[in-house]
Coordinates of C-alpha atoms and ligand atoms in Angstrom, one line a residue:
X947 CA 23.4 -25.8 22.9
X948 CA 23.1 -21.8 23.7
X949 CA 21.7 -20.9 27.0
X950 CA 20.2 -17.9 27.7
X951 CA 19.2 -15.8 30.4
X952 CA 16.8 -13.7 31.3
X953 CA 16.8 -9.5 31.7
X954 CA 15.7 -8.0 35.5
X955 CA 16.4 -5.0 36.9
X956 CA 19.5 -4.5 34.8
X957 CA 21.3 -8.1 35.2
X958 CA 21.0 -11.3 33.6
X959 CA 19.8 -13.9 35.6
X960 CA 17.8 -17.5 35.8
X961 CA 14.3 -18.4 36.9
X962 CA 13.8 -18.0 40.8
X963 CA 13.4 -21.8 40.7
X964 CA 16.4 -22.8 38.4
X965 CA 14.2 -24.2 36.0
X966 CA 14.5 -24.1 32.1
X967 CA 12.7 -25.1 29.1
X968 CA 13.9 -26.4 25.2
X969 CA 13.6 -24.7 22.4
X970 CA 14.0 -26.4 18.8
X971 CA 14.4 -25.2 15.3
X972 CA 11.3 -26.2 13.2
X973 CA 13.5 -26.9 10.2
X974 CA 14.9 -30.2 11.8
X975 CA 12.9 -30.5 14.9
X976 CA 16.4 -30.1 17.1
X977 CA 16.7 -28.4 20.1
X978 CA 18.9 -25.4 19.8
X979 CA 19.2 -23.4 23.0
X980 CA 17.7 -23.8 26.9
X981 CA 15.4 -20.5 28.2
X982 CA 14.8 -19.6 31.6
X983 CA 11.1 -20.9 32.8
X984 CA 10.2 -18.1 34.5
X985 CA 7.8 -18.2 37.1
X986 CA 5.1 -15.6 39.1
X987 CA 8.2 -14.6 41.2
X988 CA 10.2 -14.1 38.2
X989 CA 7.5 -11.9 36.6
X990 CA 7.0 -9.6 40.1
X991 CA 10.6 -9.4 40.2
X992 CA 10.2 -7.4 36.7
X993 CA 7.5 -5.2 37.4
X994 CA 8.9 -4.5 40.7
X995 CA 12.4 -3.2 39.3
X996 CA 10.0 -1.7 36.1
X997 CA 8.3 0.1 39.0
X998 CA 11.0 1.2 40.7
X999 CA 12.6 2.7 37.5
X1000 CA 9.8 4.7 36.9
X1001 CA 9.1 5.9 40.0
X1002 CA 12.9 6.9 40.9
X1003 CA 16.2 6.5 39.6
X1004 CA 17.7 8.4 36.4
X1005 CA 14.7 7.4 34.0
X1006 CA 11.8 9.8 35.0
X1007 CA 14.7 12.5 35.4
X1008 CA 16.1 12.3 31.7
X1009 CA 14.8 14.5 29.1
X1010 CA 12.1 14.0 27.1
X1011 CA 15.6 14.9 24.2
X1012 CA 17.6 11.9 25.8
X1013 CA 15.0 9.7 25.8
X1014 CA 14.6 9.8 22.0
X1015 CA 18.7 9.7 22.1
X1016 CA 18.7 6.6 23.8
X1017 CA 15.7 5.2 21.2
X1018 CA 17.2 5.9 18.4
X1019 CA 20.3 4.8 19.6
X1020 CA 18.7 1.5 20.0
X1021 CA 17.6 1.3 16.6
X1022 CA 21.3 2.4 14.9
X1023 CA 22.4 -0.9 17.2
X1024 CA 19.2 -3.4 15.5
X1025 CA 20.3 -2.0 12.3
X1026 CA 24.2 -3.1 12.9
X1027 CA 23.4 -6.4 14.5
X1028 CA 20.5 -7.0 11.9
X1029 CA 22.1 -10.4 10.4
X1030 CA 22.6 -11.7 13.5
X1031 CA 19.1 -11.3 15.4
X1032 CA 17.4 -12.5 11.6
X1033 CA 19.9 -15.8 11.9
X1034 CA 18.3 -16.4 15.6
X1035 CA 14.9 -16.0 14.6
X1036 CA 15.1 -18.0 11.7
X1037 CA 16.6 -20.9 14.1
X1038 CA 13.6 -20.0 16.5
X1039 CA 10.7 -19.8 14.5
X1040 CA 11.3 -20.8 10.9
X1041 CA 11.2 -17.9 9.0
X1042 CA 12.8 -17.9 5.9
X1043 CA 15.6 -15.3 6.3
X1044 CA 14.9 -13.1 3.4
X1045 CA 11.9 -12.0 5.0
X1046 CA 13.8 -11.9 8.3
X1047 CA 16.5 -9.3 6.3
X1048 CA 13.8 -7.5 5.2
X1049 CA 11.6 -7.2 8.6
X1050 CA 14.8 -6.0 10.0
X1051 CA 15.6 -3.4 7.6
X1052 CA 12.4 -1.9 9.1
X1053 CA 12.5 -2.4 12.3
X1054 CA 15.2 0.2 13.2
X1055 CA 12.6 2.7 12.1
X1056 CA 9.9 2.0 15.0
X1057 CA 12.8 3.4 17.1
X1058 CA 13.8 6.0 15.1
X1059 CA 10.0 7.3 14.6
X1060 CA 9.4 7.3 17.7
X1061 CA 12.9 8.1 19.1
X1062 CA 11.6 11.2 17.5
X1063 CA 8.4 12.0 18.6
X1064 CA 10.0 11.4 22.4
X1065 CA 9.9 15.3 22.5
X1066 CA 7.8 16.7 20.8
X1067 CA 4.7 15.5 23.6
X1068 CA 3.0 18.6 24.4
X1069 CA 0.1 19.6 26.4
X1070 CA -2.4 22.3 26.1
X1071 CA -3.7 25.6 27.4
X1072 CA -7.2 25.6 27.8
X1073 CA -9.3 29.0 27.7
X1074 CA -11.9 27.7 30.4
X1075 CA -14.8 29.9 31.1
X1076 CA -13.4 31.0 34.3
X1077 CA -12.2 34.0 34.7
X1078 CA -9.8 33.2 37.4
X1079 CA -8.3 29.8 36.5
X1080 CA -5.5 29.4 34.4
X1081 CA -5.5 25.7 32.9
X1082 CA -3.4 23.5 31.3
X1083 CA -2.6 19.8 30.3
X1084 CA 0.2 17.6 31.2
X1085 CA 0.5 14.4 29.4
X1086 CA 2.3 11.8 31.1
X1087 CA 3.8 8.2 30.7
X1088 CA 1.0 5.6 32.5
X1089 CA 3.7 3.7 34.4
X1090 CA 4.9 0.1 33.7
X1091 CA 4.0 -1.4 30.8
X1092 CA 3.6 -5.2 30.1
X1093 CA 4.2 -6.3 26.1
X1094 CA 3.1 -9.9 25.7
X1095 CA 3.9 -11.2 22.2
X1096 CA 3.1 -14.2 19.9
X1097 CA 5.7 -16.8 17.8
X1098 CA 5.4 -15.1 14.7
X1099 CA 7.6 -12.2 14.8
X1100 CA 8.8 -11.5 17.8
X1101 CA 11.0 -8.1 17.2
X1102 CA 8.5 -6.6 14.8
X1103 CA 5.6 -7.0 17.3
X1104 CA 7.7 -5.9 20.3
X1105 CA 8.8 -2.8 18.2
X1106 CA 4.9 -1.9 17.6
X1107 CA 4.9 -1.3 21.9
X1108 CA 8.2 -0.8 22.7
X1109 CA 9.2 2.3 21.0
X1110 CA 5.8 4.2 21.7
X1111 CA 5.8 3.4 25.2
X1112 CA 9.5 4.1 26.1
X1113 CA 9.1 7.5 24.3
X1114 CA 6.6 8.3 26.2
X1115 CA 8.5 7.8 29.5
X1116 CA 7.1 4.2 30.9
X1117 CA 9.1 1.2 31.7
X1118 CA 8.6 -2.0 30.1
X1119 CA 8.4 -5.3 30.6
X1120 CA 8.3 -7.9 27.6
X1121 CA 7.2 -11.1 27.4
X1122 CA 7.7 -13.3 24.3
X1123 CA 6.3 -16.3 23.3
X1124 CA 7.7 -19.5 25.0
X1125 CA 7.8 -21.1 21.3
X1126 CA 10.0 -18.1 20.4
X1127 CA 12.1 -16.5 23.4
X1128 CA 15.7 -15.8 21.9
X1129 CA 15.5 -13.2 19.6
X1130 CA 14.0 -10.7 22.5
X1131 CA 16.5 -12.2 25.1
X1132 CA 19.3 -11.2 22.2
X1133 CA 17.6 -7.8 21.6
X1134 CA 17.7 -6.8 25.7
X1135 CA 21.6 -6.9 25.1
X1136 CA 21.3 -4.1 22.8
X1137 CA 18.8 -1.9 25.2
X1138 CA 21.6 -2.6 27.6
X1139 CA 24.6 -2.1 25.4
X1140 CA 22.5 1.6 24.3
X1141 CA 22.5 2.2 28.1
X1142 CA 19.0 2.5 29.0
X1143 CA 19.0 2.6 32.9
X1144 CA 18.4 -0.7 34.8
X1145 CA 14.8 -1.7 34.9
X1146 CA 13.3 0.4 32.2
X1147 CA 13.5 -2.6 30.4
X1148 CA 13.1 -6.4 31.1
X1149 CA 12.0 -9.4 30.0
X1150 CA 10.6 -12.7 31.4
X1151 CA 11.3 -15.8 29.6
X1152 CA 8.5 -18.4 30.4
X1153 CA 4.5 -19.6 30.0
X1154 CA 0.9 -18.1 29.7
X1155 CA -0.6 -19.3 32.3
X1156 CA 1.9 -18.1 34.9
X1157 CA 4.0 -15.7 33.8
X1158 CA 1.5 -13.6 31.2
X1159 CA -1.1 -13.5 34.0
X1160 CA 1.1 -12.6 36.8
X1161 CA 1.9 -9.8 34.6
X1162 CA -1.8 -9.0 33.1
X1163 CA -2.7 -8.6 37.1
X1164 CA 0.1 -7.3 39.0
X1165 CA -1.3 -3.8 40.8
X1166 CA 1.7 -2.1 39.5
X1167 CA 0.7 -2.5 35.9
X1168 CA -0.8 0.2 34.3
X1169 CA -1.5 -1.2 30.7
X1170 CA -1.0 -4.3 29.1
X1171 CA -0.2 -4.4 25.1
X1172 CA -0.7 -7.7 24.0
X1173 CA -0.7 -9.5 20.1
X1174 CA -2.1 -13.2 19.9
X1175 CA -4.7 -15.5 19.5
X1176 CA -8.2 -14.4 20.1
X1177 CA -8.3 -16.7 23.4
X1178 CA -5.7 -15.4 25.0
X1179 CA -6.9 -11.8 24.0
X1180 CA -10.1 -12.3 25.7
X1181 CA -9.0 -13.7 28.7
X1182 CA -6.5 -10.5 29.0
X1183 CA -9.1 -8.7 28.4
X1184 CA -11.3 -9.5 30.7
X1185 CA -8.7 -9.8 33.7
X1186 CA -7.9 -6.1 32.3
X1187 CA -10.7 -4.8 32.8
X1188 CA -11.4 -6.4 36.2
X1189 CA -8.4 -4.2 37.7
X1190 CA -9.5 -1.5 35.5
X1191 CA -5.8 -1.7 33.2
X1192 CA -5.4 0.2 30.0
X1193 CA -5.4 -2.5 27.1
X1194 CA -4.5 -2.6 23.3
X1195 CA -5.4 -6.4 21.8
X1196 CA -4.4 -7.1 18.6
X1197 CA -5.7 -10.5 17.6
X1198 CA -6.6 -12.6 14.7
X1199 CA -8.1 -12.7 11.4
X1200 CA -9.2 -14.2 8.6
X1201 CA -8.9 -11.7 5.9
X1202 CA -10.5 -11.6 2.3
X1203 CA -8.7 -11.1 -0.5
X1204 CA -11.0 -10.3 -3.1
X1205 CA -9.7 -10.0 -6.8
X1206 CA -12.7 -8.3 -9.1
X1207 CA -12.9 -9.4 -13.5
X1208 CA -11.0 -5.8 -14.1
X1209 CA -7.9 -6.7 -11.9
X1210 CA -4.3 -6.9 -13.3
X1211 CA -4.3 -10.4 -13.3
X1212 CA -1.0 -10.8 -13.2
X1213 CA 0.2 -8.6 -10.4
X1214 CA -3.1 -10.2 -8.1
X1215 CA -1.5 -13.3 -8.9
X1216 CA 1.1 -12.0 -7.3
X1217 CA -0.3 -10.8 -4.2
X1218 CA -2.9 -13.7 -3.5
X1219 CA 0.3 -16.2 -3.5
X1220 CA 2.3 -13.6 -1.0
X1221 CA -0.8 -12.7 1.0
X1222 CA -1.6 -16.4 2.1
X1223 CA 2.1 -18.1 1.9
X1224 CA 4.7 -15.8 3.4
X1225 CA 5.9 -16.5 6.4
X1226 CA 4.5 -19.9 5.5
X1227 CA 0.4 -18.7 6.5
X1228 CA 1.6 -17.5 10.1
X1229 CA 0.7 -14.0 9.7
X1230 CA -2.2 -12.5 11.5
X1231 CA -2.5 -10.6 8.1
X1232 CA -2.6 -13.3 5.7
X1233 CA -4.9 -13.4 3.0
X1234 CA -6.8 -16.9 3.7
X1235 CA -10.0 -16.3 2.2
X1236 CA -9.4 -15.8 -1.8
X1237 CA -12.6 -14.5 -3.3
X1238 CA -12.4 -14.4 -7.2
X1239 CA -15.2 -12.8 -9.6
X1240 CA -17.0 -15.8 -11.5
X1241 CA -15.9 -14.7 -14.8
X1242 CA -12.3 -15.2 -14.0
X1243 CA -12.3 -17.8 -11.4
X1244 CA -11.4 -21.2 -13.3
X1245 CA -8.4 -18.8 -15.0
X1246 CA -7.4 -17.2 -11.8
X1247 CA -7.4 -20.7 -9.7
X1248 CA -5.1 -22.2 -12.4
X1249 CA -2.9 -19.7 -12.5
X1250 CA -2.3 -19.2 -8.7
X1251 CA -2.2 -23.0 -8.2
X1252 CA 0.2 -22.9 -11.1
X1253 CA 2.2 -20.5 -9.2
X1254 CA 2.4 -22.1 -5.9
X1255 CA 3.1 -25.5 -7.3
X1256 CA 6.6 -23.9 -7.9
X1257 CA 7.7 -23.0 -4.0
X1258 CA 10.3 -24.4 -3.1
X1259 CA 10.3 -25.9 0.6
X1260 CA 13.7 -25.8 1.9
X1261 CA 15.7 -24.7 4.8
X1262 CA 14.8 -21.6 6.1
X1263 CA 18.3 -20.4 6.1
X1264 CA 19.0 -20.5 2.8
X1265 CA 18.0 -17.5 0.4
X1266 CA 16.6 -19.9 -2.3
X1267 CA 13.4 -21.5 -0.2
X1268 CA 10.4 -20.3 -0.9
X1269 CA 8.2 -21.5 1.8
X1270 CA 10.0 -22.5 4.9
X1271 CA 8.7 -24.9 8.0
X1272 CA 5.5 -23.8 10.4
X1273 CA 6.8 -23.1 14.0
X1274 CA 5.6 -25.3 16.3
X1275 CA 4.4 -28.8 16.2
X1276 CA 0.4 -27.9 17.7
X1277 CA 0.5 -25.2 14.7
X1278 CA 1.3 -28.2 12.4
X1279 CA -0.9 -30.4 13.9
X1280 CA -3.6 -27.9 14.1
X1281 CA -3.0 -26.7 10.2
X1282 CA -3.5 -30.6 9.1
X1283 CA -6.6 -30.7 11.2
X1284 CA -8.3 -27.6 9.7
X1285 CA -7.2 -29.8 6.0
X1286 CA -9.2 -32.5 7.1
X1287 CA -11.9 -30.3 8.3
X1288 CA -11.9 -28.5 4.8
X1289 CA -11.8 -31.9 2.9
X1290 CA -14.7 -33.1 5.2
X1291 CA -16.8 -30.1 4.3
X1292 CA -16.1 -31.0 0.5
X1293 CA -14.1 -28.5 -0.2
X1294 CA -12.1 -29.7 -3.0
X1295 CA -8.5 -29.7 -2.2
X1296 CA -6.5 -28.5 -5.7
X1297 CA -3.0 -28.3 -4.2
X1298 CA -1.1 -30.0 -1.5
X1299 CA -3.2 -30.8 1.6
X1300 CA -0.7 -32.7 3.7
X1301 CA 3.4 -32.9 4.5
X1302 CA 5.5 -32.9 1.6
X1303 CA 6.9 -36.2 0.9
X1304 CA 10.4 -36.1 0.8
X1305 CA 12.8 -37.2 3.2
X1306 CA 15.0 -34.1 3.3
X1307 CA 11.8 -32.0 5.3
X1308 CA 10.8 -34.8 7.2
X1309 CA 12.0 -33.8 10.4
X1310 CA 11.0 -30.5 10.6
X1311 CA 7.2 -29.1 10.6
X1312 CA 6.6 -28.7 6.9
X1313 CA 3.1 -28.2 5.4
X1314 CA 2.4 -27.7 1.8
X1315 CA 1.3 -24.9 0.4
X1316 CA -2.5 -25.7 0.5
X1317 CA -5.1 -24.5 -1.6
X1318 CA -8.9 -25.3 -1.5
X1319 CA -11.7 -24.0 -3.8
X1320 CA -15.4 -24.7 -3.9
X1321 CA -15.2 -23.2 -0.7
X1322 CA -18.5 -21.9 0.7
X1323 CA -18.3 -18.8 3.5
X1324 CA -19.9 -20.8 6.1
X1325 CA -17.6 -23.4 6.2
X1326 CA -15.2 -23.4 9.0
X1327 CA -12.3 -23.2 6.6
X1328 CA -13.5 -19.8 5.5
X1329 CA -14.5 -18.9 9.3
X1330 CA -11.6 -19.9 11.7
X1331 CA -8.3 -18.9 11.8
X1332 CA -5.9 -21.9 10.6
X1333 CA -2.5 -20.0 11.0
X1334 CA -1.1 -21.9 8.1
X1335 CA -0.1 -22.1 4.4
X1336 CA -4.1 -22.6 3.4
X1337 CA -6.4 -20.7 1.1
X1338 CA -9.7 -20.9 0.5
X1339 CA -11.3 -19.9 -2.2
X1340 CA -14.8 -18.8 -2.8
X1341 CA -16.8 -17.7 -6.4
X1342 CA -18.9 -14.5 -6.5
X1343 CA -21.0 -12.5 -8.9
X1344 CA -21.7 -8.3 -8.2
X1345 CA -19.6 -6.1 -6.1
X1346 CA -22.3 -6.5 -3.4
X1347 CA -21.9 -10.1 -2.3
X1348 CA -18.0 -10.0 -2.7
X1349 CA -18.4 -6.9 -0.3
X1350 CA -20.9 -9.3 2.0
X1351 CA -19.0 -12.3 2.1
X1352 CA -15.4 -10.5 3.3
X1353 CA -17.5 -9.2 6.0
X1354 CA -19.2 -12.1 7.0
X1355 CA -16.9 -13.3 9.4
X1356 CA -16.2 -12.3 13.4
X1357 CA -12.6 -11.1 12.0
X1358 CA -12.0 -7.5 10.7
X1359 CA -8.1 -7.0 10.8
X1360 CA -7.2 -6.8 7.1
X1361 CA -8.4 -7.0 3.6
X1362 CA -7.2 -6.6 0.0
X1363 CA -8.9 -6.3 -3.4
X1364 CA -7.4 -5.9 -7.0
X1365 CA -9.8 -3.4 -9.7
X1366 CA -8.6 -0.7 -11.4
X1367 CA -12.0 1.0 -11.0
X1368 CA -11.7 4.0 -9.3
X1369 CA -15.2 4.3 -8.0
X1370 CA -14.9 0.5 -7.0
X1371 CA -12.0 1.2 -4.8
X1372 CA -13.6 4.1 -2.8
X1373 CA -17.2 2.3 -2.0
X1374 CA -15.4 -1.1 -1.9
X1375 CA -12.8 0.0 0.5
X1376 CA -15.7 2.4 2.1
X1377 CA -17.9 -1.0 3.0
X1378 CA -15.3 -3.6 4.2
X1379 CA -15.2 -3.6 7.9
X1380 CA -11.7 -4.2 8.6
X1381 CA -8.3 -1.8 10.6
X1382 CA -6.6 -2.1 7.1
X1383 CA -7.5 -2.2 3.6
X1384 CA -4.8 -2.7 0.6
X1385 CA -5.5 -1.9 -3.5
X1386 CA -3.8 -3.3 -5.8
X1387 CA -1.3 -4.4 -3.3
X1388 CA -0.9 -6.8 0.3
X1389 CA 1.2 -6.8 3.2
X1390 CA 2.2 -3.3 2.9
X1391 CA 3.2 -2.2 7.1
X1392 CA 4.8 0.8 8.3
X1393 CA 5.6 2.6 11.4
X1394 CA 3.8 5.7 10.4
X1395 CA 0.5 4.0 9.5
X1396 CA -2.7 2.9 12.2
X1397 CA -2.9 -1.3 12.5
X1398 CA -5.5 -3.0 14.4
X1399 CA -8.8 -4.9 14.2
X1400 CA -12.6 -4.2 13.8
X1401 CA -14.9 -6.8 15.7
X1402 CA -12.9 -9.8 17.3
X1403 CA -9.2 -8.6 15.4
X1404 CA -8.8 -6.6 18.4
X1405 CA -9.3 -3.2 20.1
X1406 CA -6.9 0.0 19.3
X1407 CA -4.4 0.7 17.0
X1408 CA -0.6 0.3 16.9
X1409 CA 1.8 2.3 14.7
X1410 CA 1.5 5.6 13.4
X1411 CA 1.8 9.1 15.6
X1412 CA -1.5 8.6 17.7
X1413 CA 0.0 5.0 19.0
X1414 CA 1.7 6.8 21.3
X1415 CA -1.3 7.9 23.7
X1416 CA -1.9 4.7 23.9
X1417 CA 1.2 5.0 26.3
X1418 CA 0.4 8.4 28.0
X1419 CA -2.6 9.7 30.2
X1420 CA -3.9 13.2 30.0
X1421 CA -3.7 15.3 33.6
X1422 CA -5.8 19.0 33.6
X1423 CA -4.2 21.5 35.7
X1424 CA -6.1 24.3 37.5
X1425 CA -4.4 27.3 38.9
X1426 CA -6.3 30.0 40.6
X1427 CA -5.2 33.4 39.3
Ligands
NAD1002 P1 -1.2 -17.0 21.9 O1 -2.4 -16.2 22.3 O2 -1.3 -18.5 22.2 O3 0.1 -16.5 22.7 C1 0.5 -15.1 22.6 C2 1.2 -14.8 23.9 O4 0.3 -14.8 25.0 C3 2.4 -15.8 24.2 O5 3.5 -15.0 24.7 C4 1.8 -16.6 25.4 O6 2.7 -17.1 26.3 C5 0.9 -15.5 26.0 N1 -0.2 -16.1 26.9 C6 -0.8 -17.2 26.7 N2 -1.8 -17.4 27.7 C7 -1.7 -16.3 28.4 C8 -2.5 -15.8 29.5 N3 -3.5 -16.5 30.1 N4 -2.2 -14.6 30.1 C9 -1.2 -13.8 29.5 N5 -0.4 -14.2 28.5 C10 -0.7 -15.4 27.9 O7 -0.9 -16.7 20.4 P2 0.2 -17.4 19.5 O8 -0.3 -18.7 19.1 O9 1.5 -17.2 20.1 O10 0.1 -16.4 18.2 C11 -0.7 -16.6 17.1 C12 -1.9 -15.6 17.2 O11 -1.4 -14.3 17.2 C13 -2.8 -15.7 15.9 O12 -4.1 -15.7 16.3 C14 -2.5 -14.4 15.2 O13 -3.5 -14.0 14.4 C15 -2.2 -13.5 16.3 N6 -1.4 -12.3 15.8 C16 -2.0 -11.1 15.7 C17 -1.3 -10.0 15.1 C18 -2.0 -8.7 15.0 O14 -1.3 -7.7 14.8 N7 -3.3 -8.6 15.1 C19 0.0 -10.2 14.8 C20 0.6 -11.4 14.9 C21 -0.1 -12.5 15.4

């Protein structure tokens, strides 16, 4: 079994109190490697080195140039040790590791991107209406940053904060999920091994309730990037605000994928499988609620279930699964709770609907690729958030009710729609209240382009070149002449 550490100040080191915690690989329910349980000492112990790296020592003194050195140095050092940080998060969380190749492929770039954009922060001079002020703008790094992180995908979510905010000159401290700890603990080695000074970076290993709140109120925090559930964003939101900390919340969703009579039916096929079963459903992205024009919908339903019936369910390792085990036993628990719940409502369950029956995927956390149709929007299959390998899929007639149903939920984080109408893309895509909208396409993320939610999916934007104010605070300067 692998035992890990966690990163303060610079050195590896255990929780105050000695304790640890398991972690186990959801393809066969084993326990793989022991994690620090970090504490509310552990967590001060961060910020206090974070703040002490930020406040003196060689990090505020470097360049705005070395800064984006060391960044993109950090990303040439993901991109050579890609293999082995998608191996650990496959063990960790079950993703299949094509997907994990792929997500790492890309991840590089958040540190290159922003690497890049380290020094090109500039201020302003401002023409005031005084005749004897000279005035200009300074913008400057916030402080110590907390990044609190869900199971899902632990690198990719850390690189949406990371990069921005060291760029801009803060410190960090990262907190992973306690499902899901390795793969950051493996990443600190490369911040170290790119030579980042001690304490700009850190991470605490350890739970919610004491660790992610010691860091959401700590008086040295200055902002608090957090992805998760909608919970857990409110409550950080709230203590946030209480101390009057900066905030970015990306939550959940429940996004409509809405596939209109004129769509390439083929290529949506495509993308409605992808949208709800990558990552086996445990994307905040995922395209759960599958909303398919009347005239096509018996065609469309058979075709997708037709589709789906073919994943194969295997070990996550292996380039040939398909759809791989959910992370955690509560997820799977919680996922075949929601399939009662839909069953219940009489939504008619056409595919799967329970644990595969076969002995091989017994002892990990499998579900099967679910799908349900007669599904009404008020149901709470087409409201709440299941996390899992479940559609739902609901008839329409005009443009106008497909457009009213996607945005009849509390969600707005994503949607996607398939028409090759080009006046029905622009008001379509004009009317659905949600951060992200895809055409003819799902899934599609990149470092250059905005992410976030409208309503309860959250509050700012990640990604993309005005990310990084979220990470930097505006000072006016006035200079009598
Ligand atoms: P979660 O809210 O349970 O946990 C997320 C993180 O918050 C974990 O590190 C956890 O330890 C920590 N945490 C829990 N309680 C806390 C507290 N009181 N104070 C501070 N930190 C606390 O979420 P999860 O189950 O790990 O992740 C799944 C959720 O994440 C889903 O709702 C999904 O939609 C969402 N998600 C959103 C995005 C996005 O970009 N919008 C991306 C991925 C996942």
């Amino acid at each position: 079994m692998q035992t890990y550490k966690m990163f303060i100040d610079g050195k590896w080191e255990d929780a105050a109190n000695g304790d640890t915690f398991e972690t186990k690989n959801p393809f066969n329910g084993q326990t793989w490697a022991a994690i620090p349980k970090g504490g509310r000492e552990d967590a001060e112990r961060a910020v206090e080195a974070a703040h002490r790296a930020f406040t003196s020592g060689p990090w505020p003194k470097l360049t705005a140039s070395a800064r984006g050195h060391l960044l993109r140095r950090l990303g040439d050092l993901i991109a050579e040790n890609a293999e082995h940080l998608a191996t650990i998060e496959v063990t960790d969380n079950g993703k299949l590791i094509n997907e994990m190749l792929f997500q790492l492929k890309y991840i590089p770039q958040w540190y290159y991107y922003f690497g890049g954009l380290a020094d090109k922060i500039e201020g302003a001079v401002i023409p005031i209406d005084k005749a004897d002020t000279f005035n200009f703008t300074r913008n400057e790094p916030l402080g110590v940053c907390v990044g609190i992180t869900p199971w899902n995908s632990p690198l990719l979510l850390l690189a949406y904060k990371l990069a921005p905010a060291l760029a801009a000159g803060n410190t960090f401290v990262a907190k992973p999920s306690e499902f899901t700890s390795a793969s950051t603990l493996e990443f600190a080695k490369l911040v170290e091994q790119a030579g980042f000074p001690a304490g700009v970076f850190n991470v605490v290993t350890g739970f919610g309730a004491d660790v992610g709140e010691t860091l959401t109120t700590h008086k040295y925090v200055a902002k608090i990037a957090f992805t998760g559930s909608e919970g857990t964003g409110r409550k950080i939101g709230e203590l946030a605000a209480r101390n009057f900390k900066k905030v970015t919340l990306e939550l959940g969703g429940k996004s409509p994928h809405i596939v209109f009579d004129d769509a390439e039916i083929d290529n949506a096929v495509n993308g409605v499988i992808s949208g709800i079963f990558a990552a086996t459903g445990q994307t905040c992205i995922a395209g759960s609620r599958l909303l398919v024009q009347r005239k096509i919908h018996d065609q469309f339903l058979e075709k997708i279930v037709n589709l789906a019936k073919t994943a194969r369910m295997g070990d996550p390792l292996l380039t040939s699964t398909q759809v791989g085990p959910v992370t955690t036993p509560p997820q799977l628990e919680k996922i075949l709770g929601y399939i009662n719940i839909a069953k219940g409502e009489g939504a008619e369950c056409v595919l799967g609907g329970g644990r595969p029956d076969n002995a091989e995927l017994s002892r990990g956390w499998f579900v099967e690729p679910t799908i349900f149709s007669g599904v009404r929007n008020d149901m709470r299959i087409a409201q709440e958030e299941v996390f899992g390998p479940v559609l739902a899929v609901i008839p329409f007639d005009s443009d106008e009710e497909a457009v009213h149903i996607a945005n009849d939920t509390n969600y707005g984080l994503a949607a996607g729609f398939w028409t090759q109408d080009m006046r029905r893309i622009l008001k379509v895509s004009a009317a659905i209240q949600a951060g992200t909208i895809w055409v003819n396409t799902y899934r599609v993320i990149s470092y250059m382009s905005p992410l976030g939610g409208y309503k309860h999916s959250g509050i700012g934007r990640e990604n993309g070149i005005a990310s990084i104010q979220n990470y930097m605070q505006t000072k006016s300067v006035m200079i009598s002449t």
